[in-house]
mmCIF file of C-alpha atoms in Angstrom:
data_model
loop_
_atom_site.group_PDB
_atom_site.id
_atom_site.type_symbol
_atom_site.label_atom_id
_atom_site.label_comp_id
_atom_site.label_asym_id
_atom_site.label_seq_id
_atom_site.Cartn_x
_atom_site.Cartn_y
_atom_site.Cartn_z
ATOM 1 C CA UNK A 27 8.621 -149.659 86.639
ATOM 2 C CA UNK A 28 7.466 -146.812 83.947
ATOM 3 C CA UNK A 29 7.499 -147.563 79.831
ATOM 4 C CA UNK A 30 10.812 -147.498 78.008
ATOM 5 C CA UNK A 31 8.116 -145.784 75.906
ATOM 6 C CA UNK A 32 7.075 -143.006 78.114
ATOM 7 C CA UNK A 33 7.985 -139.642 77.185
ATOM 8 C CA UNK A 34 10.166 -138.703 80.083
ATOM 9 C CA UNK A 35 13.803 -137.880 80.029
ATOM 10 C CA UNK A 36 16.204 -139.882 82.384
ATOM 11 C CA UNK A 37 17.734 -137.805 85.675
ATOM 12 C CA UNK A 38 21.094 -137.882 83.756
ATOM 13 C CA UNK A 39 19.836 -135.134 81.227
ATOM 14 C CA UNK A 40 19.351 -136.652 77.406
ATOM 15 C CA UNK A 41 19.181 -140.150 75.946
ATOM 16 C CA UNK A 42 22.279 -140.889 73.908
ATOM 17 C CA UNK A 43 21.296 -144.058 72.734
ATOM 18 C CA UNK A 44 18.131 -145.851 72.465
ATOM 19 C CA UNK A 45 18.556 -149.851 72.096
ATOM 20 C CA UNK A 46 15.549 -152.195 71.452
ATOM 21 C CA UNK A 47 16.311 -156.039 72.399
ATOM 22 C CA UNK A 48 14.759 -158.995 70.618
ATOM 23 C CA UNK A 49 14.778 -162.010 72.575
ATOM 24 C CA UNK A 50 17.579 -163.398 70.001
ATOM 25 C CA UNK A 51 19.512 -160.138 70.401
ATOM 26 C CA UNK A 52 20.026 -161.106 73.737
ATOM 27 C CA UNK A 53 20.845 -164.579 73.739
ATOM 28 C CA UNK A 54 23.363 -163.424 71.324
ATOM 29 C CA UNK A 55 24.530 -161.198 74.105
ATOM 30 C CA UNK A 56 24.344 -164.105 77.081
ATOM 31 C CA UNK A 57 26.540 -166.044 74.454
ATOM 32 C CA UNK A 58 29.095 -163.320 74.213
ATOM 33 C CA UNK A 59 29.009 -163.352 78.564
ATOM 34 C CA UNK A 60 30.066 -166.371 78.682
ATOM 35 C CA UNK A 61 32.807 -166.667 76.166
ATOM 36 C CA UNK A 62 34.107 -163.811 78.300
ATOM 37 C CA UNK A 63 36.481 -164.998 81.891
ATOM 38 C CA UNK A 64 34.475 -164.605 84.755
ATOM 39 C CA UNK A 65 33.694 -160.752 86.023
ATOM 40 C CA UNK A 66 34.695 -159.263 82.690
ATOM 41 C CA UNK A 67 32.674 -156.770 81.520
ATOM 42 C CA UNK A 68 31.140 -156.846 78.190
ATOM 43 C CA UNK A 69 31.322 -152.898 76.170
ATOM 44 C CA UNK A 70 28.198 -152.513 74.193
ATOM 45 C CA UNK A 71 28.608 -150.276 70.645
ATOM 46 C CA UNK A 72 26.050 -148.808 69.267
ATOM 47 C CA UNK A 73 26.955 -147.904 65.451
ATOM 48 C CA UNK A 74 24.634 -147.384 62.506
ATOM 49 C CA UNK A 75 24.316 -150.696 61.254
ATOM 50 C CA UNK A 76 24.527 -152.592 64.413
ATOM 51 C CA UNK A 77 24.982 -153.415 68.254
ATOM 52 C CA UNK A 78 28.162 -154.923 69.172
ATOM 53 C CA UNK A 79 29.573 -156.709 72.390
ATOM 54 C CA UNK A 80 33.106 -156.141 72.837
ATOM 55 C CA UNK A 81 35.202 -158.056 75.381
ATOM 56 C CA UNK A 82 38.197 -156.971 77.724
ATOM 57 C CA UNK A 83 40.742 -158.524 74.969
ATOM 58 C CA UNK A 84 39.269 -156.901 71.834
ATOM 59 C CA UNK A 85 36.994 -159.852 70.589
ATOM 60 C CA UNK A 86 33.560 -158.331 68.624
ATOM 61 C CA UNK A 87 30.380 -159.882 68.603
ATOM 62 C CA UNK A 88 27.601 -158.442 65.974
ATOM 63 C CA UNK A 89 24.467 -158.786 68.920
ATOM 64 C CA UNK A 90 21.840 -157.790 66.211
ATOM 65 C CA UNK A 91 20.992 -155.114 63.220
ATOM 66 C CA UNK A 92 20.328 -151.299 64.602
ATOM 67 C CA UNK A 93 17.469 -149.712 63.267
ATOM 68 C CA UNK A 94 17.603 -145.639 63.238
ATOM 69 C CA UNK A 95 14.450 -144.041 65.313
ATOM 70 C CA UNK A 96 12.027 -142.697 63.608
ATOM 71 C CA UNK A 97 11.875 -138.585 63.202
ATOM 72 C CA UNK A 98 10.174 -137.225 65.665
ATOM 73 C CA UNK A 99 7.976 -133.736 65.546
ATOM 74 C CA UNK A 100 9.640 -130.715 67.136
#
């Protein structure tokens, strides 16, 4: 397995999003698993002030803060 650090670009052409997980970030995410029924899919949103799981029925679940890369050089 390569570095989530390394400088190469995914197959799929850019990165769109960039998440780093703390170990409580995702415990807050196994907790938001199970509240879902079985086989349900959890929808991860990325916004500026957050990460948030989001079940099939609507139900949000703040998984931890965001924190906005820093710049990088051209």
């Amino acid at each position: 397995m390569t570095s989530p650090f390394a400088p190469r670009r995914p197959l799929g052409g850019a990165v769109l999003a960039r998440i780093a997980f703390s170990r409580p970030m995702l415990q807050n995410l196994m907790v938001a698993f199970e509240a879902t029924s079985d086989g349900c899919p959890l929808l991860l949103e990325v916004c500026p002030r957050g990460v948030w799981a989001v079940t099939e029925d609507g139900a949000r679940m703040c998984i931890g803060q965001a924190h906005p890369a820093p710049p990088r050089d051209a």
